[in-house]
Amino acid sequence: MYSSACVSMENLAGKNIVLGISGGIAAYKTPELVRRLKEHGANIRVVMTEGAKAFITPLSLQAVSGNAVSDSLLDTEAELAMGHIELAKWADMILIAPATADVIARIAAGMANDLLTTICLATDSPIVVAPAMNQQMWHSKATQHNIATLQERDVTIWGPGAGEQACGDVGLGRMLDVPELVTLVKDYYASASSKGILKGQHWVITAGPTREAIDPVRYISNHSSGKMGYAIAVAAKKAGASVTIISGPVNLDKPQGCDLISVDSAVDMHESSINLAPAADVFVACAAVADYRVANVAEHKIKKTSSNDNMTIELVKNPDIVASVASLPNKPFTVGFAAETQDVEQYAKAKLARKKLDLICANNVAIEGQGFNSDNNALTLFTENLEIALPFASKSELAQRLVTEISTLIAQ
Ligand code: C5P
């Protein structure tokens, strides 16, 4: 078994990174971060907020980066040398470390009231945020709402880490350490997303719950939010694939550039999947499909009766969508999920074999804070002879790693 975090030792030669530094105590770590990224070959241009300059001098960062530091939107000379739009275009990553609650809020609000936030609006390159703040500020509803907004917009969040804080508190809010950030940068550039590695491929992804009607107003369903499936769709799209999501009812926006087929029941999801899968390169079954449906859906709303305190609804088995796809003669690379509460490995491997899948992604939904309805998850991937751990991370982060692993497996 290996962890995806240690597979890539990608060289950063030729990568242009704008390092945005905002005003937190962790800013003192940034000269070291610049040096390490440069050691791996990256070109670094530093952009500082006003607050950052209270913690670290532009001169130090100029010395270690080898480039003039930018800190003002309205400086005519700086704009002549490398203006904000040029910087935004030059960057193939904007890494904001440390990112204070304030800068996170301003980016989430779409503000452009200093150079760093303006560059964030003006770039079409990936933006990565490494939060650093007091644990209470991190947990505040406002910050969590802002982080969720950024994640929805595909901004990647690295950290924060937990531990003792400069203010004496203990908890989540520390900026990740420099070696961790450097590894994440290298992993990012090694990932499928950064390389358009899936160009020319078509991915079909099922997501969300299904709804099995009982009568015209009632149904049987489950707690699936669809977040994991949608995150995989976004990651595959970013990596260059054309993507179709076959989605049960969810509260999520259609990811930009993906096709969306909305369905209700397992039977409808099955039909769409069987139609689309033969032309797909990869089929990812992320939906939480109801195992059974109501045998005889009532035509009219079922009424309570005073004569009977019990009611029986007969259920019949739904088709197994992913197993049907995996048995197609021209089957795509077929990926299933196994949400388990115990004996995860044993059940996942049994499912892999029984459903004839190429890959199964197992997660332990009994662990609080991961899986169903959560923003985070951790997965273990099993193929017939491989086991790959994708450690606890946001669903968007995890989806990028999963897409990278799938792209490696299908290239073999
Ligand atoms: O058998 P179980 O429901 O645990 O398997 C989970 C995997 O199978 C998931 O990938 C899910 O999307 C898929 N599945 C399916 N059709 C079903 C039931 C599950 O595609 N009817």
Short mmCIF file of C-alpha atoms and ligand atoms in Angstrom, two decimals:
data_model
loop_
_atom_site.label_atom_id
_atom_site.label_comp_id
_atom_site.label_asym_id
_atom_site.label_seq_id
_atom_site.Cartn_x
_atom_site.Cartn_y
_atom_site.Cartn_z
CA MET A 1 0.00 0.00 0.00
CA TYR A 2 1.21 3.50 -0.65
CA SER A 3 -0.09 6.95 0.06
CA SER A 4 -0.58 9.21 -2.94
CA ALA A 5 1.14 12.00 -1.03
CA CYS A 6 4.50 10.35 -1.54
CA VAL A 7 4.29 9.22 -5.14
CA SER A 8 5.35 12.40 -6.85
CA MET A 9 8.76 13.94 -6.75
CA GLU A 10 7.81 16.23 -9.59
CA ASN A 11 10.31 18.86 -10.57
CA LEU A 12 8.83 22.34 -10.44
CA ALA A 13 11.15 23.65 -13.16
CA GLY A 14 9.45 26.35 -15.20
CA LYS A 15 6.40 26.62 -12.92
CA ASN A 16 5.38 30.20 -12.22
CA ILE A 17 3.96 30.61 -8.75
CA VAL A 18 2.62 33.85 -7.33
CA LEU A 19 3.02 33.55 -3.57
CA GLY A 20 0.46 35.79 -1.86
CA ILE A 21 1.37 36.58 1.73
CA SER A 22 -1.20 38.08 4.07
CA GLY A 23 -0.78 39.41 7.60
CA GLY A 24 -0.48 36.50 9.98
CA ILE A 25 2.35 35.41 12.24
CA ALA A 26 2.99 32.42 9.95
CA ALA A 27 4.31 34.94 7.40
CA TYR A 28 7.69 34.48 9.09
CA LYS A 29 7.84 31.03 7.46
CA THR A 30 7.47 32.34 3.91
CA PRO A 31 11.16 33.04 3.09
CA GLU A 32 11.78 29.35 3.82
CA LEU A 33 8.80 28.39 1.64
CA VAL A 34 10.15 30.51 -1.23
CA ARG A 35 13.61 28.96 -0.88
CA ARG A 36 12.29 25.39 -0.90
CA LEU A 37 10.01 26.00 -3.91
CA LYS A 38 12.88 27.64 -5.77
CA GLU A 39 15.14 24.70 -4.94
CA HIS A 40 12.67 22.53 -6.87
CA GLY A 41 12.92 24.86 -9.85
CA ALA A 42 9.82 27.08 -9.43
CA ASN A 43 9.83 30.78 -10.33
CA ILE A 44 8.34 32.77 -7.48
CA ARG A 45 6.88 36.25 -7.49
CA VAL A 46 5.75 37.47 -4.10
CA VAL A 47 2.68 39.65 -3.58
CA MET A 48 2.20 41.02 -0.06
CA THR A 49 -0.81 42.58 1.62
CA GLU A 50 -0.33 45.62 3.86
CA GLY A 51 -0.78 43.40 6.92
CA ALA A 52 1.94 40.98 5.78
CA LYS A 53 4.52 43.76 5.90
CA ALA A 54 4.00 44.06 9.66
CA PHE A 55 5.37 40.51 10.02
CA ILE A 56 8.04 40.22 7.34
CA THR A 57 9.84 42.72 5.13
CA PRO A 58 9.49 42.86 1.35
CA LEU A 59 13.29 43.10 1.23
CA SER A 60 13.71 39.60 2.74
CA LEU A 61 11.31 38.15 0.22
CA GLN A 62 12.90 39.99 -2.66
CA ALA A 63 16.28 38.59 -1.58
CA VAL A 64 15.09 34.95 -1.43
CA SER A 65 12.79 35.05 -4.47
CA GLY A 66 15.23 36.97 -6.69
CA ASN A 67 12.32 39.09 -7.91
CA ALA A 68 10.88 42.45 -6.93
CA VAL A 69 8.05 42.08 -4.42
CA SER A 70 4.68 43.56 -5.42
CA ASP A 71 2.52 45.11 -2.75
CA SER A 72 0.53 47.91 -4.31
CA LEU A 73 -2.23 48.11 -6.85
CA LEU A 74 -1.81 51.81 -7.37
CA ASP A 75 1.96 52.06 -7.74
CA THR A 76 2.64 53.41 -11.25
CA GLU A 77 6.24 52.18 -11.34
CA ALA A 78 5.35 48.67 -10.22
CA GLU A 79 2.49 48.58 -12.72
CA LEU A 80 4.98 49.52 -15.46
CA ALA A 81 7.37 46.72 -14.43
CA MET A 82 4.82 43.91 -14.07
CA GLY A 83 1.22 45.08 -13.73
CA HIS A 84 -1.52 43.21 -11.90
CA ILE A 85 -3.00 41.72 -15.06
CA GLU A 86 0.42 40.59 -16.25
CA LEU A 87 1.11 38.97 -12.88
CA ALA A 88 -2.28 37.24 -12.98
CA LYS A 89 -1.50 35.88 -16.46
CA TRP A 90 2.10 34.96 -15.62
CA ALA A 91 1.07 32.73 -12.71
CA ASP A 92 0.19 29.12 -13.24
CA MET A 93 -0.71 28.95 -9.55
CA ILE A 94 -1.62 31.58 -6.98
CA LEU A 95 -0.65 30.21 -3.60
CA ILE A 96 -1.80 32.31 -0.65
CA ALA A 97 0.17 31.34 2.45
CA PRO A 98 -0.55 32.36 5.08
CA ALA A 99 -4.16 33.22 4.23
CA THR A 100 -5.80 35.17 7.04
CA ALA A 101 -9.52 35.15 7.79
CA ASP A 102 -9.60 38.64 6.29
CA VAL A 103 -8.05 37.77 2.94
CA ILE A 104 -10.22 34.63 2.71
CA ALA A 105 -13.32 36.79 3.32
CA ARG A 106 -12.26 39.35 0.74
CA ILE A 107 -11.60 36.71 -1.94
CA ALA A 108 -14.91 35.00 -1.13
CA ALA A 109 -16.68 38.36 -1.51
CA GLY A 110 -14.98 38.95 -4.87
CA MET A 111 -13.32 42.13 -3.66
CA ALA A 112 -10.45 43.79 -5.49
CA ASN A 113 -9.32 46.29 -2.89
CA ASP A 114 -5.64 45.39 -2.95
CA LEU A 115 -3.17 43.82 -5.35
CA LEU A 116 -3.55 40.24 -4.07
CA THR A 117 -7.35 40.10 -4.24
CA THR A 118 -7.30 41.82 -7.63
CA ILE A 119 -4.93 39.17 -8.99
CA CYS A 120 -7.24 36.46 -7.66
CA LEU A 121 -10.11 37.96 -9.67
CA ALA A 122 -7.98 38.51 -12.76
CA THR A 123 -6.48 35.03 -13.03
CA ASP A 124 -7.81 31.89 -14.63
CA SER A 125 -5.07 29.84 -12.98
CA PRO A 126 -5.74 27.70 -9.92
CA ILE A 127 -5.89 29.49 -6.58
CA VAL A 128 -4.72 27.68 -3.48
CA VAL A 129 -5.28 28.98 0.02
CA ALA A 130 -3.33 27.87 3.12
CA PRO A 131 -5.35 29.29 6.03
CA ALA A 132 -3.64 30.50 9.19
CA MET A 133 -5.59 31.99 12.06
CA ASN A 134 -6.75 31.52 15.64
CA GLN A 135 -8.76 28.32 16.06
CA GLN A 136 -11.92 30.20 17.12
CA MET A 137 -11.67 32.41 14.04
CA TRP A 138 -11.25 29.31 11.87
CA HIS A 139 -14.35 27.68 13.38
CA SER A 140 -16.45 30.83 13.15
CA LYS A 141 -19.53 30.54 10.95
CA ALA A 142 -18.35 33.41 8.78
CA THR A 143 -14.97 31.83 8.00
CA GLN A 144 -16.48 28.40 7.42
CA HIS A 145 -19.05 29.95 5.08
CA ASN A 146 -16.28 31.77 3.19
CA ILE A 147 -14.22 28.59 2.92
CA ALA A 148 -17.25 26.71 1.56
CA THR A 149 -17.78 29.51 -0.98
CA LEU A 150 -14.17 29.26 -2.12
CA GLN A 151 -14.41 25.47 -2.41
CA GLU A 152 -17.54 25.80 -4.52
CA ARG A 153 -15.51 28.03 -6.84
CA ASP A 154 -12.77 25.42 -7.09
CA VAL A 155 -10.32 27.23 -4.89
CA THR A 156 -8.16 24.58 -3.24
CA ILE A 157 -7.74 24.75 0.53
CA TRP A 158 -4.59 23.27 2.06
CA GLY A 159 -4.88 22.91 5.81
CA PRO A 160 -5.08 24.38 8.30
CA GLY A 161 -3.15 22.09 10.61
CA ALA A 162 -3.86 21.55 14.29
CA GLY A 163 -1.62 22.28 17.26
CA GLU A 164 -0.46 25.04 19.53
CA GLN A 165 -1.07 28.52 18.21
CA ALA A 166 0.93 31.73 18.55
CA CYS A 167 -1.85 33.15 20.78
CA GLY A 168 -1.63 30.18 23.16
CA ASP A 169 -4.81 28.45 21.96
CA VAL A 170 -4.66 24.87 20.79
CA GLY A 171 -6.64 23.63 17.80
CA LEU A 172 -7.13 23.93 14.06
CA GLY A 173 -5.75 27.05 12.45
CA ARG A 174 -2.01 26.66 12.01
CA MET A 175 -0.61 27.16 8.53
CA LEU A 176 0.70 23.85 7.23
CA ASP A 177 4.44 23.50 7.66
CA VAL A 178 6.72 24.42 4.78
CA PRO A 179 7.65 20.80 3.83
CA GLU A 180 3.93 19.87 3.73
CA LEU A 181 3.14 22.83 1.49
CA VAL A 182 6.04 22.01 -0.83
CA THR A 183 4.86 18.39 -1.11
CA LEU A 184 1.32 19.58 -1.90
CA VAL A 185 2.62 21.93 -4.61
CA LYS A 186 4.63 19.09 -6.15
CA ASP A 187 1.66 16.72 -5.92
CA TYR A 188 -0.53 19.32 -7.55
CA TYR A 189 1.77 19.64 -10.54
CA ALA A 190 2.07 15.85 -10.73
CA SER A 191 -1.70 15.49 -10.68
CA ALA A 192 -3.89 14.89 -13.68
CA SER A 193 -5.65 18.23 -13.18
CA SER A 194 -2.57 20.26 -13.92
CA LYS A 195 -1.75 18.42 -17.11
CA GLY A 196 -4.96 18.04 -19.04
CA ILE A 197 -4.02 14.37 -18.98
CA LEU A 198 -7.57 13.22 -19.72
CA LYS A 199 -7.99 15.17 -22.96
CA GLY A 200 -10.04 13.16 -25.44
CA GLN A 201 -11.58 10.95 -22.74
CA HIS A 202 -15.25 10.80 -21.83
CA TRP A 203 -16.17 10.14 -18.19
CA VAL A 204 -19.66 9.24 -17.01
CA ILE A 205 -20.27 9.69 -13.28
CA THR A 206 -23.34 8.76 -11.25
CA ALA A 207 -23.91 10.93 -8.19
CA GLY A 208 -26.30 11.63 -5.35
CA PRO A 209 -29.16 9.56 -3.99
CA THR A 210 -32.04 7.98 -5.87
CA ARG A 211 -35.68 8.49 -4.95
CA GLU A 212 -38.01 5.54 -5.04
CA ALA A 213 -41.62 6.68 -5.18
CA ILE A 214 -44.18 5.21 -2.77
CA ASP A 215 -47.05 7.34 -4.04
CA PRO A 216 -47.22 10.74 -5.80
CA VAL A 217 -45.98 12.60 -2.68
CA ARG A 218 -43.73 10.16 -0.82
CA TYR A 219 -40.50 8.39 -1.56
CA ILE A 220 -37.68 6.29 -0.09
CA SER A 221 -34.22 7.86 -0.32
CA ASN A 222 -30.97 8.33 1.60
CA HIS A 223 -28.61 11.03 2.92
CA SER A 224 -26.20 11.16 -0.04
CA SER A 225 -25.37 14.80 -0.85
CA GLY A 226 -23.77 14.10 -4.24
CA LYS A 227 -20.71 16.14 -3.20
CA MET A 228 -18.17 13.39 -3.87
CA GLY A 229 -19.53 12.56 -7.34
CA TYR A 230 -19.69 16.23 -8.31
CA ALA A 231 -16.15 16.78 -7.01
CA ILE A 232 -14.94 13.89 -9.18
CA ALA A 233 -16.73 15.41 -12.15
CA VAL A 234 -15.01 18.76 -11.54
CA ALA A 235 -11.60 17.09 -11.17
CA ALA A 236 -12.03 15.00 -14.33
CA LYS A 237 -13.19 18.07 -16.24
CA LYS A 238 -10.18 20.05 -15.00
CA ALA A 239 -7.95 17.23 -16.18
CA GLY A 240 -9.35 17.63 -19.69
CA ALA A 241 -12.08 14.96 -19.89
CA SER A 242 -15.55 15.58 -21.22
CA VAL A 243 -17.86 14.66 -18.37
CA THR A 244 -21.49 13.62 -18.03
CA ILE A 245 -23.00 13.44 -14.56
CA ILE A 246 -26.07 11.28 -14.09
CA SER A 247 -27.41 12.74 -10.91
CA GLY A 248 -30.13 11.97 -8.45
CA PRO A 249 -31.82 14.92 -6.67
CA VAL A 250 -29.14 17.06 -4.98
CA ASN A 251 -28.69 20.64 -3.82
CA LEU A 252 -25.63 21.34 -5.94
CA ASP A 253 -25.02 23.55 -8.95
CA LYS A 254 -24.12 21.91 -12.23
CA PRO A 255 -20.32 22.02 -12.47
CA GLN A 256 -19.21 24.31 -15.28
CA GLY A 257 -18.55 22.56 -18.54
CA CYS A 258 -20.05 19.20 -17.49
CA ASP A 259 -23.21 17.69 -18.97
CA LEU A 260 -25.88 16.88 -16.43
CA ILE A 261 -28.65 14.31 -16.72
CA SER A 262 -31.05 14.61 -13.78
CA VAL A 263 -32.87 11.47 -12.74
CA ASP A 264 -35.01 10.40 -9.81
CA SER A 265 -35.15 6.65 -9.53
CA ALA A 266 -32.58 3.86 -9.76
CA VAL A 267 -34.37 2.53 -12.84
CA ASP A 268 -33.96 5.90 -14.60
CA MET A 269 -30.31 6.13 -13.51
CA HIS A 270 -29.76 2.60 -14.80
CA GLU A 271 -31.29 3.43 -18.17
CA SER A 272 -29.18 6.57 -18.66
CA SER A 273 -26.04 4.75 -17.52
CA ILE A 274 -26.54 1.83 -19.89
CA ASN A 275 -27.13 4.27 -22.75
CA LEU A 276 -24.02 6.34 -22.07
CA ALA A 277 -21.49 3.86 -20.66
CA PRO A 278 -20.58 2.04 -23.91
CA ALA A 279 -19.18 5.28 -25.36
CA ALA A 280 -17.36 6.24 -22.15
CA ASP A 281 -13.72 5.63 -21.27
CA VAL A 282 -14.39 5.71 -17.54
CA PHE A 283 -17.59 5.06 -15.58
CA VAL A 284 -17.57 6.12 -11.94
CA ALA A 285 -20.54 4.91 -9.86
CA CYS A 286 -20.58 7.32 -6.98
CA ALA A 287 -24.36 7.42 -6.54
CA ALA A 288 -25.97 5.97 -3.44
CA VAL A 289 -28.51 3.90 -5.32
CA ALA A 290 -31.48 2.52 -3.41
CA ASP A 291 -31.17 -1.25 -3.33
CA TYR A 292 -34.95 -1.71 -3.50
CA ARG A 293 -37.91 0.11 -5.01
CA VAL A 294 -41.60 -0.05 -4.28
CA ALA A 295 -43.24 -2.91 -6.15
CA ASN A 296 -46.53 -1.13 -6.80
CA VAL A 297 -46.34 2.66 -6.68
CA ALA A 298 -49.74 3.98 -5.64
CA GLU A 299 -51.44 6.14 -8.24
CA HIS A 300 -52.93 8.42 -5.55
CA LYS A 301 -51.72 9.55 -2.15
CA ILE A 302 -52.03 6.66 0.29
CA LYS A 303 -54.47 7.54 3.07
CA LYS A 304 -54.19 6.63 6.74
CA THR A 305 -56.93 4.29 7.82
CA SER A 306 -58.39 4.08 11.30
CA SER A 307 -58.79 0.32 10.99
CA ASN A 308 -55.12 -0.53 10.52
CA ASP A 309 -52.11 0.62 12.59
CA ASN A 310 -49.62 -1.22 10.39
CA MET A 311 -48.76 -0.86 6.78
CA THR A 312 -46.63 -3.05 4.57
CA ILE A 313 -44.93 -1.89 1.44
CA GLU A 314 -43.56 -4.55 -0.82
CA LEU A 315 -40.14 -3.79 -2.23
CA VAL A 316 -38.37 -5.31 -5.21
CA LYS A 317 -34.66 -5.25 -5.97
CA ASN A 318 -33.31 -2.46 -8.17
CA PRO A 319 -30.90 -3.23 -10.99
CA ASP A 320 -27.26 -2.94 -9.94
CA ILE A 321 -26.12 -0.13 -12.21
CA VAL A 322 -22.37 -0.44 -11.82
CA ALA A 323 -22.49 -4.24 -12.16
CA SER A 324 -24.57 -3.90 -15.35
CA VAL A 325 -22.02 -1.46 -16.79
CA ALA A 326 -19.13 -3.73 -15.80
CA SER A 327 -20.71 -6.63 -17.68
CA LEU A 328 -21.16 -4.72 -20.93
CA PRO A 329 -19.12 -6.26 -23.75
CA ASN A 330 -17.47 -2.88 -24.47
CA LYS A 331 -17.26 -1.79 -20.87
CA PRO A 332 -15.42 1.36 -19.82
CA PHE A 333 -12.91 1.34 -16.96
CA THR A 334 -15.46 0.86 -14.18
CA VAL A 335 -15.11 2.32 -10.72
CA GLY A 336 -17.41 1.66 -7.79
CA PHE A 337 -17.65 2.93 -4.24
CA ALA A 338 -18.11 0.97 -1.07
CA ALA A 339 -19.42 2.87 1.93
CA GLU A 340 -19.02 0.52 4.86
CA THR A 341 -19.34 0.76 8.62
CA GLN A 342 -17.18 -2.29 9.45
CA ASP A 343 -14.72 -4.73 7.84
CA VAL A 344 -14.18 -2.15 5.12
CA GLU A 345 -11.40 -3.96 3.26
CA GLN A 346 -13.09 -7.34 3.26
CA TYR A 347 -16.45 -5.99 2.03
CA ALA A 348 -14.86 -3.70 -0.53
CA LYS A 349 -12.75 -6.47 -2.04
CA ALA A 350 -15.75 -8.78 -2.18
CA LYS A 351 -17.70 -6.08 -4.06
CA LEU A 352 -14.83 -5.50 -6.46
CA ALA A 353 -14.90 -9.17 -7.43
CA ARG A 354 -18.69 -9.67 -7.36
CA LYS A 355 -19.47 -6.62 -9.49
CA LYS A 356 -16.44 -7.22 -11.78
CA LEU A 357 -15.11 -3.70 -11.20
CA ASP A 358 -11.70 -2.40 -12.21
CA LEU A 359 -11.41 -0.31 -9.06
CA ILE A 360 -13.33 0.15 -5.84
CA CYS A 361 -13.04 3.16 -3.53
CA ALA A 362 -13.79 2.19 0.03
CA ASN A 363 -14.66 4.53 2.84
CA ASN A 364 -15.61 3.98 6.42
CA VAL A 365 -18.80 5.97 6.92
CA ALA A 366 -18.88 5.07 10.62
CA ILE A 367 -16.07 7.59 11.21
CA GLU A 368 -17.53 10.98 12.10
CA GLY A 369 -16.74 13.83 9.71
CA GLN A 370 -16.20 11.78 6.59
CA GLY A 371 -18.39 10.26 3.92
CA PHE A 372 -22.13 10.91 3.67
CA ASN A 373 -23.14 14.58 3.65
CA SER A 374 -19.72 15.70 4.87
CA ASP A 375 -17.26 17.96 3.03
CA ASN A 376 -14.40 15.62 3.80
CA ASN A 377 -13.58 12.03 3.16
CA ALA A 378 -10.80 9.45 3.19
CA LEU A 379 -10.62 6.55 0.74
CA THR A 380 -8.75 3.32 0.24
CA LEU A 381 -8.63 2.19 -3.35
CA PHE A 382 -8.50 -1.49 -4.23
CA THR A 383 -7.84 -3.07 -7.60
CA GLU A 384 -7.33 -6.79 -8.02
CA ASN A 385 -3.74 -6.44 -6.87
CA LEU A 386 -3.20 -2.91 -5.62
CA GLU A 387 -4.15 -1.03 -2.48
CA ILE A 388 -3.78 2.76 -2.41
CA ALA A 389 -4.58 4.97 0.58
CA LEU A 390 -5.92 8.46 -0.08
CA PRO A 391 -5.78 10.09 3.36
CA PHE A 392 -8.42 12.35 4.93
CA ALA A 393 -8.92 15.51 2.85
CA SER A 394 -11.64 17.70 1.42
CA LYS A 395 -13.78 15.93 -1.16
CA SER A 396 -12.42 18.24 -3.86
CA GLU A 397 -8.80 17.47 -2.92
CA LEU A 398 -9.57 13.77 -2.70
CA ALA A 399 -11.36 13.79 -6.05
CA GLN A 400 -8.27 15.26 -7.71
CA ARG A 401 -6.10 12.53 -6.22
CA LEU A 402 -8.60 9.85 -7.23
CA VAL A 403 -8.73 11.15 -10.81
CA THR A 404 -4.92 11.12 -10.91
CA GLU A 405 -4.83 7.53 -9.67
CA ILE A 406 -7.46 6.43 -12.20
CA SER A 407 -5.58 8.15 -15.04
CA THR A 408 -2.42 6.28 -13.99
CA LEU A 409 -4.27 2.94 -13.80
CA ILE A 410 -5.86 3.27 -17.23
CA ALA A 411 -2.54 4.29 -18.77
CA GLN A 412 -0.96 0.99 -17.59
O1 C5P B 1 -23.64 -2.89 -3.23
P1 C5P B 1 -23.40 -1.51 -2.76
O2 C5P B 1 -24.60 -0.63 -2.84
O3 C5P B 1 -22.71 -1.34 -1.46
O4 C5P B 1 -22.31 -0.99 -3.84
C1 C5P B 1 -21.95 0.32 -3.92
C2 C5P B 1 -21.49 0.62 -5.32
O5 C5P B 1 -22.39 0.08 -6.28
C3 C5P B 1 -21.48 2.10 -5.59
O6 C5P B 1 -20.48 2.35 -6.55
C4 C5P B 1 -22.88 2.34 -6.17
O7 C5P B 1 -22.93 3.49 -6.97
C5 C5P B 1 -23.09 1.08 -6.97
N1 C5P B 1 -24.49 0.64 -7.08
C6 C5P B 1 -25.14 0.71 -8.30
N2 C5P B 1 -26.42 0.26 -8.41
C7 C5P B 1 -27.07 -0.24 -7.35
C8 C5P B 1 -26.43 -0.32 -6.11
C9 C5P B 1 -25.14 0.14 -5.99
O8 C5P B 1 -24.54 1.19 -9.27
N3 C5P B 1 -28.31 -0.68 -7.50
#
